[in-house]
Amino acid sequence: MIPVEDAQKLILAAVEAAPAERVDLLAAVGRVLAETVVARTDFPPYDNSAMDGYAVRATDAPLGTLEVIEVIAAGQMPDRPVGPGQCARIMTGAMLPAGADAVIMQEQVQAADGRIRFEGLPEAGTNVRRRGSFHPAGAPLLAAGSPIGPGEAAILAANGRSFVAVHRAPAVAILSTGDELVPIDALPGPVQIVDSNGYGLAAQTRAAGGIPRLLGIANDDPAVIGERLTAALDGADFVLTSGGASVGQFDYLPQVLEELGAEVVLYKINMKPGKPLLFARLGRRLVWGLPGNPVSSLFCFWQFVRPAIRKFQGYPEPFWRLPVVLARLDAPVRSKGDRRTYFRGQVRHGADGWLFQPNRTDNSGDLASLAGINAFAWLEAGVTAATEGEAIPVLLVGEFAAA
Ligand code: AMP
Ligand code: MG
């Protein structure tokens, strides 16, 4: 059995960042920039006011009152320079008129009869945003490899980039195996269950930034699995199968992969849930044989598929794996100690730090126990218990609520 981190390393070593494609700016959000973007103009592009107020000559305005010579709105060129004894009414973002070098907030001014009165002159530069002071033209704004979130989207928009180069997202084919499985819209017979893993894995794929393609169900028949797997390779970067990877009499996946000439990179992880994970290279495709048990299959995705999707998408290394925090236990946990054991549950962050509430069940077949969970705490192999209040590592897999 391979330790979790070793397996992650072996899997990530098989993945390369994908080539770039040009996509529409909004489609680029959640993706990773594949080019360096430089500022096409100075930013701000012209000296402008940071406030609604009055543009004045800080250096030579006489104390007391000034004549208001015009009103300058954002988007409008000032008509004339501000001379001694003068000022201009100016709005936020409007161009600073020649002669003026500071802006007095309107709240600090009494205005009447085309003149203003105020106390104390501001220093030169007060409330003025100088051309190029935030960012000069030609300077790099976003480096290749930057994840694009809302802030980056706004930066790209400010530079007129309606299309940007991002790394391609992986096409992920998903095949469920098992004679007991029926499709989502069929009514299961007395010895059948609905294929839920396909949807769970497709949802995880989408959440991780991949493009899922549901291939349906293959029976527990090596010939059928081989055929469907071969068909799955077409147009896919990654292939996920669930079920049939264990040691049961009808678990054919290891055999089928071997027959197809796949190079099995690893099989069986030192963890619970999710021990019977298989990872193989099949030509340029990567194949994950995930366990059939619903919790195991989803957990293996978070641990071993999501990092690969992230690396493929061009994310820098710190973004490949899910974050881990140390959290105090809300209740004790117990394990057999034979493998590293993960406990599903809910983590939250409050005034006194991270707190983890383990779920009551740890049965890997108990699909319902996944509702509302956002984290997995763990005990290392050889450790059989942790007490309430003890701090143990917790893998964050979902969103957490504000405390
Ligand atoms: P297996 O890995 O094929 O031995 O399956 C282990 C357990 O997971 C069995 O109880 C299966 O019925 C269940 N299972 C396998 N595939 C799926 C699936 N696609 N959706 C839901 N449960 C599944
Ligand atoms: Mg099966």
GROMACS .gro file of C-alpha atoms and ligand atoms in nm:
model
  427
    1MET     CA    1   0.000   0.000   0.000
    2ILE     CA    2   0.137   0.338  -0.109
    3PRO     CA    3   0.128   0.640   0.126
    4VAL     CA    4  -0.113   0.915   0.016
    5GLU     CA    5   0.156   1.178  -0.050
    6ASP     CA    6   0.371   0.936  -0.252
    7ALA     CA    7   0.072   0.844  -0.466
    8GLN     CA    8  -0.006   1.212  -0.522
    9LYS     CA    9   0.352   1.273  -0.632
   10LEU     CA   10   0.348   0.981  -0.876
   11ILE     CA   11   0.020   1.098  -1.025
   12LEU     CA   12   0.126   1.460  -1.054
   13ALA     CA   13   0.451   1.355  -1.219
   14ALA     CA   14   0.246   1.205  -1.500
   15VAL     CA   15   0.062   1.534  -1.568
   16GLU     CA   16   0.182   1.829  -1.772
   17ALA     CA   17   0.025   2.172  -1.800
   18ALA     CA   18  -0.201   2.181  -2.106
   19PRO     CA   19  -0.140   2.404  -2.408
   20ALA     CA   20  -0.317   2.737  -2.428
   21GLU     CA   21  -0.642   2.832  -2.595
   22ARG     CA   22  -0.801   3.171  -2.639
   23VAL     CA   23  -1.128   3.216  -2.461
   24ASP     CA   24  -1.375   3.489  -2.389
   25LEU     CA   25  -1.290   3.687  -2.074
   26LEU     CA   26  -1.577   3.556  -1.862
   27ALA     CA   27  -1.502   3.198  -1.965
   28ALA     CA   28  -1.146   3.258  -1.844
   29VAL     CA   29  -1.256   3.311  -1.484
   30GLY     CA   30  -1.152   3.007  -1.282
   31ARG     CA   31  -0.883   2.925  -1.538
   32VAL     CA   32  -0.512   3.007  -1.546
   33LEU     CA   33  -0.352   3.272  -1.765
   34ALA     CA   34  -0.116   3.130  -2.028
   35GLU     CA   35   0.036   3.465  -2.133
   36THR     CA   36   0.187   3.762  -1.956
   37VAL     CA   37  -0.036   4.067  -1.977
   38VAL     CA   38   0.124   4.410  -1.976
   39ALA     CA   39  -0.052   4.739  -1.911
   40ARG     CA   40  -0.151   4.896  -2.242
   41THR     CA   41  -0.182   5.244  -2.089
   42ASP     CA   42  -0.067   5.428  -1.784
   43PHE     CA   43  -0.305   5.371  -1.499
   44PRO     CA   44  -0.461   5.607  -1.418
   45PRO     CA   45  -0.434   5.725  -1.779
   46TYR     CA   46  -0.460   6.095  -1.677
   47ASP     CA   47  -0.425   6.300  -1.359
   48ASN     CA   48  -0.765   6.292  -1.193
   49SER     CA   49  -0.952   6.366  -0.876
   50ALA     CA   50  -1.000   6.099  -0.607
   51MET     CA   51  -1.289   6.293  -0.454
   52ASP     CA   52  -1.587   6.508  -0.533
   53GLY     CA   53  -1.458   6.853  -0.443
   54TYR     CA   54  -1.264   7.153  -0.568
   55ALA     CA   55  -0.939   7.152  -0.767
   56VAL     CA   56  -0.706   7.417  -0.623
   57ARG     CA   57  -0.350   7.548  -0.648
   58ALA     CA   58  -0.207   7.421  -0.321
   59THR     CA   59   0.110   7.618  -0.369
   60ASP     CA   60  -0.024   7.964  -0.431
   61ALA     CA   61  -0.393   7.979  -0.347
   62PRO     CA   62  -0.452   8.261  -0.103
   63LEU     CA   63  -0.622   8.152   0.217
   64GLY     CA   64  -0.981   8.256   0.242
   65THR     CA   65  -1.198   8.237  -0.068
   66LEU     CA   66  -1.153   8.123  -0.425
   67GLU     CA   67  -1.353   8.188  -0.740
   68VAL     CA   68  -1.511   7.874  -0.896
   69ILE     CA   69  -1.436   7.898  -1.269
   70GLU     CA   70  -1.601   7.580  -1.401
   71VAL     CA   71  -1.751   7.239  -1.320
   72ILE     CA   72  -1.557   6.936  -1.447
   73ALA     CA   73  -1.744   6.606  -1.471
   74ALA     CA   74  -1.578   6.265  -1.519
   75GLY     CA   75  -1.530   6.210  -1.893
   76GLN     CA   76  -1.502   6.581  -1.968
   77MET     CA   77  -1.192   6.783  -2.065
   78PRO     CA   78  -1.135   7.089  -1.841
   79ASP     CA   79  -1.195   7.412  -2.037
   80ARG     CA   80  -0.928   7.630  -1.885
   81PRO     CA   81  -0.641   7.640  -1.639
   82VAL     CA   82  -0.692   7.730  -1.276
   83GLY     CA   83  -0.514   8.056  -1.204
   84PRO     CA   84  -0.424   8.224  -0.874
   85GLY     CA   85  -0.735   8.296  -0.670
   86GLN     CA   86  -0.934   8.038  -0.868
   87CYS     CA   87  -1.055   7.682  -0.833
   88ALA     CA   88  -1.274   7.436  -1.029
   89ARG     CA   89  -1.557   7.219  -0.905
   90ILE     CA   90  -1.446   6.862  -0.988
   91MET     CA   91  -1.603   6.514  -0.964
   92THR     CA   92  -1.434   6.185  -0.875
   93GLY     CA   93  -1.244   6.050  -1.175
   94ALA     CA   94  -1.257   6.381  -1.365
   95MET     CA   95  -0.938   6.517  -1.521
   96LEU     CA   96  -0.744   6.762  -1.305
   97PRO     CA   97  -0.730   7.102  -1.480
   98ALA     CA   98  -0.394   7.262  -1.560
   99GLY     CA   99  -0.267   7.478  -1.277
  100ALA     CA  100  -0.441   7.277  -1.005
  101ASP     CA  101  -0.239   7.033  -0.796
  102ALA     CA  102  -0.472   6.932  -0.513
  103VAL     CA  103  -0.839   6.869  -0.446
  104ILE     CA  104  -1.028   6.985  -0.138
  105MET     CA  105  -1.317   6.758  -0.044
  106GLN     CA  106  -1.651   6.926  -0.091
  107GLU     CA  107  -1.738   6.841   0.272
  108GLN     CA  108  -1.460   7.081   0.385
  109VAL     CA  109  -1.586   7.375   0.185
  110GLN     CA  110  -1.863   7.632   0.210
  111ALA     CA  111  -1.983   7.730  -0.134
  112ALA     CA  112  -2.187   8.040  -0.216
  113ASP     CA  113  -2.223   8.284  -0.507
  114GLY     CA  114  -1.964   8.121  -0.731
  115ARG     CA  115  -1.698   8.123  -0.461
  116ILE     CA  116  -1.578   7.879  -0.197
  117ARG     CA  117  -1.448   7.933   0.151
  118PHE     CA  118  -1.240   7.677   0.343
  119GLU     CA  119  -0.989   7.650   0.623
  120GLY     CA  120  -0.630   7.554   0.553
  121LEU     CA  121  -0.485   7.463   0.216
  122PRO     CA  122  -0.416   7.098   0.139
  123GLU     CA  123  -0.066   6.984   0.051
  124ALA     CA  124   0.012   6.947  -0.318
  125GLY     CA  125  -0.105   6.606  -0.443
  126THR     CA  126  -0.387   6.569  -0.188
  127ASN     CA  127  -0.677   6.371  -0.336
  128VAL     CA  128  -0.507   6.361  -0.675
  129ARG     CA  129  -0.443   6.034  -0.860
  130ARG     CA  130  -0.142   6.103  -1.083
  131ARG     CA  131  -0.116   5.955  -1.429
  132GLY     CA  132   0.068   5.621  -1.416
  133SER     CA  133   0.098   5.627  -1.035
  134PHE     CA  134  -0.086   5.295  -0.994
  135HIS     CA  135   0.076   5.127  -1.291
  136PRO     CA  136   0.285   5.257  -1.582
  137ALA     CA  137   0.217   5.155  -1.943
  138GLY     CA  138   0.420   4.854  -2.054
  139ALA     CA  139   0.472   4.714  -1.704
  140PRO     CA  140   0.360   4.355  -1.647
  141LEU     CA  141   0.018   4.341  -1.481
  142LEU     CA  142  -0.048   3.967  -1.469
  143ALA     CA  143   0.217   3.700  -1.509
  144ALA     CA  144   0.158   3.379  -1.703
  145GLY     CA  145   0.039   3.121  -1.450
  146SER     CA  146  -0.188   3.363  -1.264
  147PRO     CA  147  -0.521   3.213  -1.163
  148ILE     CA  148  -0.800   3.437  -1.296
  149GLY     CA  149  -1.056   3.545  -1.040
  150PRO     CA  150  -1.289   3.846  -1.037
  151GLY     CA  151  -1.007   4.092  -0.964
  152GLU     CA  152  -0.794   3.963  -1.249
  153ALA     CA  153  -1.098   3.970  -1.480
  154ALA     CA  154  -1.143   4.339  -1.399
  155ILE     CA  155  -0.772   4.407  -1.466
  156LEU     CA  156  -0.797   4.229  -1.802
  157ALA     CA  157  -1.113   4.422  -1.886
  158ALA     CA  158  -0.939   4.752  -1.805
  159ASN     CA  159  -0.681   4.655  -2.065
  160GLY     CA  160  -0.937   4.581  -2.331
  161ARG     CA  161  -0.879   4.205  -2.320
  162SER     CA  162  -1.212   4.054  -2.421
  163PHE     CA  163  -1.020   3.737  -2.513
  164VAL     CA  164  -0.727   3.590  -2.323
  165ALA     CA  165  -0.501   3.287  -2.351
  166VAL     CA  166  -0.560   3.032  -2.075
  167HIS     CA  167  -0.452   2.673  -2.031
  168ARG     CA  168  -0.698   2.424  -2.170
  169ALA     CA  169  -0.928   2.243  -1.926
  170PRO     CA  170  -0.907   1.863  -1.933
  171ALA     CA  171  -1.186   1.658  -2.089
  172VAL     CA  172  -1.268   1.396  -1.830
  173ALA     CA  173  -1.454   1.082  -1.943
  174ILE     CA  174  -1.640   0.902  -1.666
  175LEU     CA  175  -1.740   0.535  -1.689
  176SER     CA  176  -1.928   0.352  -1.414
  177THR     CA  177  -1.889  -0.024  -1.393
  178GLY     CA  178  -2.116  -0.276  -1.222
  179ASP     CA  179  -2.391  -0.523  -1.316
  180GLU     CA  180  -2.607  -0.382  -1.037
  181LEU     CA  181  -2.613  -0.028  -1.180
  182VAL     CA  182  -2.898   0.139  -1.367
  183PRO     CA  183  -2.906   0.489  -1.522
  184ILE     CA  184  -3.046   0.782  -1.327
  185ASP     CA  185  -3.387   0.780  -1.494
  186ALA     CA  186  -3.451   0.403  -1.466
  187LEU     CA  187  -3.632   0.255  -1.168
  188PRO     CA  188  -3.390   0.014  -0.997
  189GLY     CA  189  -3.508  -0.348  -0.965
  190PRO     CA  190  -3.480  -0.546  -0.641
  191VAL     CA  191  -3.104  -0.605  -0.680
  192GLN     CA  192  -3.013  -0.282  -0.855
  193ILE     CA  193  -2.897   0.066  -0.758
  194VAL     CA  194  -2.875   0.392  -0.950
  195ASP     CA  195  -2.531   0.489  -1.078
  196SER     CA  196  -2.467   0.780  -0.844
  197ASN     CA  197  -2.088   0.784  -0.875
  198GLY     CA  198  -2.105   0.904  -1.234
  199TYR     CA  199  -2.285   1.220  -1.128
  200GLY     CA  200  -2.079   1.268  -0.815
  201LEU     CA  201  -1.757   1.248  -1.014
  202ALA     CA  202  -1.893   1.468  -1.293
  203ALA     CA  203  -1.989   1.731  -1.033
  204GLN     CA  204  -1.642   1.713  -0.877
  205THR     CA  205  -1.481   1.736  -1.220
  206ARG     CA  206  -1.675   2.049  -1.298
  207ALA     CA  207  -1.599   2.202  -0.957
  208ALA     CA  208  -1.228   2.134  -1.012
  209GLY     CA  209  -1.236   2.303  -1.353
  210GLY     CA  210  -1.248   1.997  -1.580
  211ILE     CA  211  -1.503   1.921  -1.849
  212PRO     CA  212  -1.693   1.604  -1.756
  213ARG     CA  213  -1.834   1.360  -2.010
  214LEU     CA  214  -2.061   1.093  -1.866
  215LEU     CA  215  -2.017   0.766  -2.053
  216GLY     CA  216  -2.280   0.569  -1.865
  217ILE     CA  217  -2.253   0.217  -1.732
  218ALA     CA  218  -2.042  -0.084  -1.835
  219ASN     CA  219  -2.132  -0.433  -1.718
  220ASP     CA  220  -1.889  -0.643  -1.517
  221ASP     CA  221  -1.755  -0.815  -1.828
  222PRO     CA  222  -1.390  -0.769  -1.922
  223ALA     CA  223  -1.470  -0.749  -2.293
  224VAL     CA  224  -1.734  -0.478  -2.238
  225ILE     CA  225  -1.516  -0.279  -2.000
  226GLY     CA  226  -1.225  -0.301  -2.246
  227GLU     CA  227  -1.442  -0.182  -2.534
  228ARG     CA  228  -1.598   0.105  -2.342
  229LEU     CA  229  -1.263   0.211  -2.202
  230THR     CA  230  -1.111   0.218  -2.549
  231ALA     CA  231  -1.403   0.425  -2.677
  232ALA     CA  232  -1.365   0.655  -2.377
  233LEU     CA  233  -1.012   0.748  -2.481
  234ASP     CA  234  -1.140   0.928  -2.787
  235GLY     CA  235  -1.141   1.300  -2.710
  236ALA     CA  236  -1.055   1.252  -2.343
  237ASP     CA  237  -0.748   1.365  -2.153
  238PHE     CA  238  -0.840   1.180  -1.835
  239VAL     CA  239  -1.057   0.874  -1.786
  240LEU     CA  240  -1.225   0.791  -1.456
  241THR     CA  241  -1.387   0.457  -1.392
  242SER     CA  242  -1.565   0.364  -1.073
  243GLY     CA  243  -1.617   0.015  -0.935
  244GLY     CA  244  -1.455  -0.313  -1.029
  245ALA     CA  245  -1.108  -0.210  -0.914
  246SER     CA  246  -1.102  -0.418  -0.599
  247VAL     CA  247  -1.027  -0.785  -0.541
  248GLY     CA  248  -1.380  -0.925  -0.583
  249GLN     CA  249  -1.444  -1.205  -0.830
  250PHE     CA  250  -1.598  -0.961  -1.078
  251ASP     CA  251  -1.347  -0.679  -1.039
  252TYR     CA  252  -1.194  -0.683  -1.385
  253LEU     CA  253  -1.037  -0.340  -1.420
  254PRO     CA  254  -0.674  -0.428  -1.337
  255GLN     CA  255  -0.687  -0.719  -1.583
  256VAL     CA  256  -0.851  -0.510  -1.858
  257LEU     CA  257  -0.601  -0.229  -1.825
  258GLU     CA  258  -0.317  -0.475  -1.853
  259GLU     CA  259  -0.471  -0.628  -2.166
  260LEU     CA  260  -0.499  -0.281  -2.320
  261GLY     CA  261  -0.127  -0.232  -2.264
  262ALA     CA  262  -0.165   0.029  -1.992
  263GLU     CA  263   0.123   0.102  -1.761
  264VAL     CA  264  -0.016   0.065  -1.410
  265VAL     CA  265   0.163   0.332  -1.208
  266LEU     CA  266   0.010   0.251  -0.872
  267TYR     CA  267  -0.255   0.034  -0.713
  268LYS     CA  268  -0.379   0.042  -0.353
  269ILE     CA  269  -0.330   0.336  -0.120
  270ASN     CA  270  -0.260   0.330   0.250
  271MET     CA  271  -0.582   0.505   0.340
  272LYS     CA  272  -0.941   0.450   0.443
  273PRO     CA  273  -1.172   0.512   0.269
  274GLY     CA  274  -1.035   0.457  -0.080
  275LYS     CA  275  -0.773   0.184  -0.058
  276PRO     CA  276  -0.837   0.017  -0.396
  277LEU     CA  277  -0.734   0.311  -0.615
  278LEU     CA  278  -0.563   0.230  -0.941
  279PHE     CA  279  -0.378   0.479  -1.160
  280ALA     CA  280  -0.245   0.396  -1.505
  281ARG     CA  281  -0.109   0.558  -1.819
  282LEU     CA  282  -0.269   0.450  -2.141
  283GLY     CA  283  -0.084   0.619  -2.426
  284ARG     CA  284  -0.112   0.991  -2.358
  285ARG     CA  285  -0.424   0.937  -2.146
  286LEU     CA  286  -0.431   0.899  -1.772
  287VAL     CA  287  -0.675   0.654  -1.619
  288TRP     CA  288  -0.799   0.642  -1.260
  289GLY     CA  289  -0.974   0.326  -1.146
  290LEU     CA  290  -1.173   0.461  -0.853
  291PRO     CA  291  -1.340   0.240  -0.593
  292GLY     CA  292  -1.713   0.171  -0.631
  293ASN     CA  293  -1.812   0.266  -0.279
  294PRO     CA  294  -1.959   0.614  -0.315
  295VAL     CA  295  -1.768   0.782  -0.035
  296SER     CA  296  -1.442   0.614  -0.139
  297SER     CA  297  -1.483   0.716  -0.500
  298LEU     CA  298  -1.551   1.082  -0.421
  299PHE     CA  299  -1.276   1.091  -0.160
  300CYS     CA  300  -1.023   0.944  -0.404
  301PHE     CA  301  -1.121   1.212  -0.652
  302TRP     CA  302  -1.042   1.491  -0.406
  303GLN     CA  303  -0.712   1.329  -0.314
  304PHE     CA  304  -0.585   1.206  -0.648
  305VAL     CA  305  -0.783   1.340  -0.945
  306ARG     CA  306  -0.841   1.703  -0.850
  307PRO     CA  307  -0.466   1.775  -0.813
  308ALA     CA  308  -0.409   1.640  -1.164
  309ILE     CA  309  -0.690   1.853  -1.308
  310ARG     CA  310  -0.541   2.159  -1.142
  311LYS     CA  311  -0.190   2.091  -1.268
  312PHE     CA  312  -0.321   2.021  -1.619
  313GLN     CA  313  -0.497   2.358  -1.609
  314GLY     CA  314  -0.172   2.535  -1.540
  315TYR     CA  315  -0.221   2.616  -1.172
  316PRO     CA  316   0.106   2.675  -0.985
  317GLU     CA  317   0.199   2.399  -0.741
  318PRO     CA  318   0.058   2.551  -0.421
  319PHE     CA  319  -0.286   2.531  -0.584
  320TRP     CA  320  -0.272   2.164  -0.681
  321ARG     CA  321  -0.365   2.004  -0.353
  322LEU     CA  322  -0.649   2.089  -0.119
  323PRO     CA  323  -0.553   2.293   0.186
  324VAL     CA  324  -0.497   2.131   0.524
  325VAL     CA  325  -0.554   2.299   0.861
  326LEU     CA  326  -0.512   2.181   1.218
  327ALA     CA  327  -0.851   2.166   1.389
  328ARG     CA  328  -0.966   2.073   1.736
  329LEU     CA  329  -1.204   1.779   1.752
  330ASP     CA  330  -1.559   1.841   1.867
  331ALA     CA  331  -1.593   1.470   1.948
  332PRO     CA  332  -1.349   1.178   1.975
  333VAL     CA  333  -1.256   0.967   1.671
  334ARG     CA  334  -1.143   0.608   1.660
  335SER     CA  335  -0.983   0.387   1.395
  336LYS     CA  336  -0.844   0.037   1.361
  337GLY     CA  337  -0.504   0.191   1.301
  338ASP     CA  338  -0.417  -0.039   1.011
  339ARG     CA  339  -0.425   0.244   0.753
  340ARG     CA  340  -0.433   0.622   0.757
  341THR     CA  341  -0.799   0.680   0.836
  342TYR     CA  342  -1.005   0.981   0.729
  343PHE     CA  343  -1.319   1.099   0.905
  344ARG     CA  344  -1.575   1.300   0.715
  345GLY     CA  345  -1.735   1.595   0.889
  346GLN     CA  346  -1.782   1.966   0.913
  347VAL     CA  347  -1.514   2.217   0.991
  348ARG     CA  348  -1.572   2.575   1.090
  349HIS     CA  349  -1.353   2.861   1.195
  350GLY     CA  350  -1.454   3.059   1.501
  351ALA     CA  351  -1.306   3.297   1.754
  352ASP     CA  352  -1.102   3.013   1.903
  353GLY     CA  353  -0.973   2.870   1.574
  354TRP     CA  354  -1.067   2.570   1.365
  355LEU     CA  355  -1.316   2.320   1.504
  356PHE     CA  356  -1.399   1.986   1.340
  357GLN     CA  357  -1.721   1.798   1.400
  358PRO     CA  358  -1.686   1.437   1.284
  359ASN     CA  359  -1.982   1.276   1.116
  360ARG     CA  360  -2.148   0.996   1.314
  361THR     CA  361  -2.087   0.737   1.044
  362ASP     CA  362  -1.767   0.640   0.873
  363ASN     CA  363  -1.910   0.367   0.650
  364SER     CA  364  -1.770   0.417   0.299
  365GLY     CA  365  -2.094   0.291   0.145
  366ASP     CA  366  -2.307   0.546   0.330
  367LEU     CA  367  -2.368   0.797   0.056
  368ALA     CA  368  -2.615   1.002   0.265
  369SER     CA  369  -2.335   1.083   0.508
  370LEU     CA  370  -2.177   1.308   0.246
  371ALA     CA  371  -2.454   1.567   0.280
  372GLY     CA  372  -2.317   1.894   0.413
  373ILE     CA  373  -1.963   1.775   0.478
  374ASN     CA  374  -1.675   2.005   0.390
  375ALA     CA  375  -1.371   1.836   0.540
  376PHE     CA  376  -1.192   1.513   0.628
  377ALA     CA  377  -0.985   1.486   0.946
  378TRP     CA  378  -0.736   1.203   0.971
  379LEU     CA  379  -0.539   0.975   1.199
  380GLU     CA  380  -0.212   0.828   1.077
  381ALA     CA  381  -0.171   0.451   1.045
  382GLY     CA  382  -0.078   0.312   1.385
  383VAL     CA  383  -0.285   0.574   1.569
  384THR     CA  384  -0.615   0.437   1.691
  385ALA     CA  385  -0.785   0.732   1.861
  386ALA     CA  386  -0.792   1.104   1.922
  387THR     CA  387  -0.984   1.266   2.205
  388GLU     CA  388  -1.227   1.555   2.210
  389GLY     CA  389  -1.034   1.884   2.205
  390GLU     CA  390  -0.727   1.730   2.042
  391ALA     CA  391  -0.599   1.910   1.731
  392ILE     CA  392  -0.553   1.690   1.424
  393PRO     CA  393  -0.502   1.769   1.054
  394VAL     CA  394  -0.811   1.833   0.843
  395LEU     CA  395  -0.835   1.839   0.463
  396LEU     CA  396  -1.073   2.110   0.338
  397VAL     CA  397  -1.286   1.980   0.052
  398GLY     CA  398  -1.578   2.223   0.048
  399GLU     CA  399  -1.686   2.567   0.146
  400PHE     CA  400  -1.718   2.659   0.508
  401ALA     CA  401  -1.961   2.896   0.667
  402ALA     CA  402  -1.863   3.213   0.848
  403ALA     CA  403  -1.857   3.146   1.221
  404AMP     P1  404  -1.703  -0.243  -0.642
  404AMP     O1  405  -1.586  -0.152  -0.625
  404AMP     O2  406  -1.741  -0.262  -0.783
  404AMP     O3  407  -1.680  -0.373  -0.570
  404AMP     O4  408  -1.825  -0.173  -0.571
  404AMP     C1  409  -1.824  -0.146  -0.432
  404AMP     C2  410  -1.956  -0.095  -0.388
  404AMP     O5  411  -1.986   0.028  -0.453
  404AMP     C3  412  -2.073  -0.185  -0.421
  404AMP     O6  413  -2.165  -0.181  -0.314
  404AMP     C4  414  -2.133  -0.121  -0.545
  404AMP     O7  415  -2.269  -0.150  -0.560
  404AMP     C5  416  -2.111   0.025  -0.519
  404AMP     N1  417  -2.102   0.097  -0.645
  404AMP     C6  418  -2.021   0.064  -0.748
  404AMP     N2  419  -2.036   0.149  -0.851
  404AMP     C7  420  -2.128   0.241  -0.811
  404AMP     C8  421  -2.186   0.356  -0.872
  404AMP     N3  422  -2.151   0.393  -0.996
  404AMP     N4  423  -2.278   0.426  -0.803
  404AMP     C9  424  -2.311   0.388  -0.677
  404AMP     N5  425  -2.259   0.282  -0.614
  404AMP    C10  426  -2.169   0.207  -0.680
  405MG      MG  427  -1.866  -0.379  -0.879
   0.00000   0.00000   0.00000
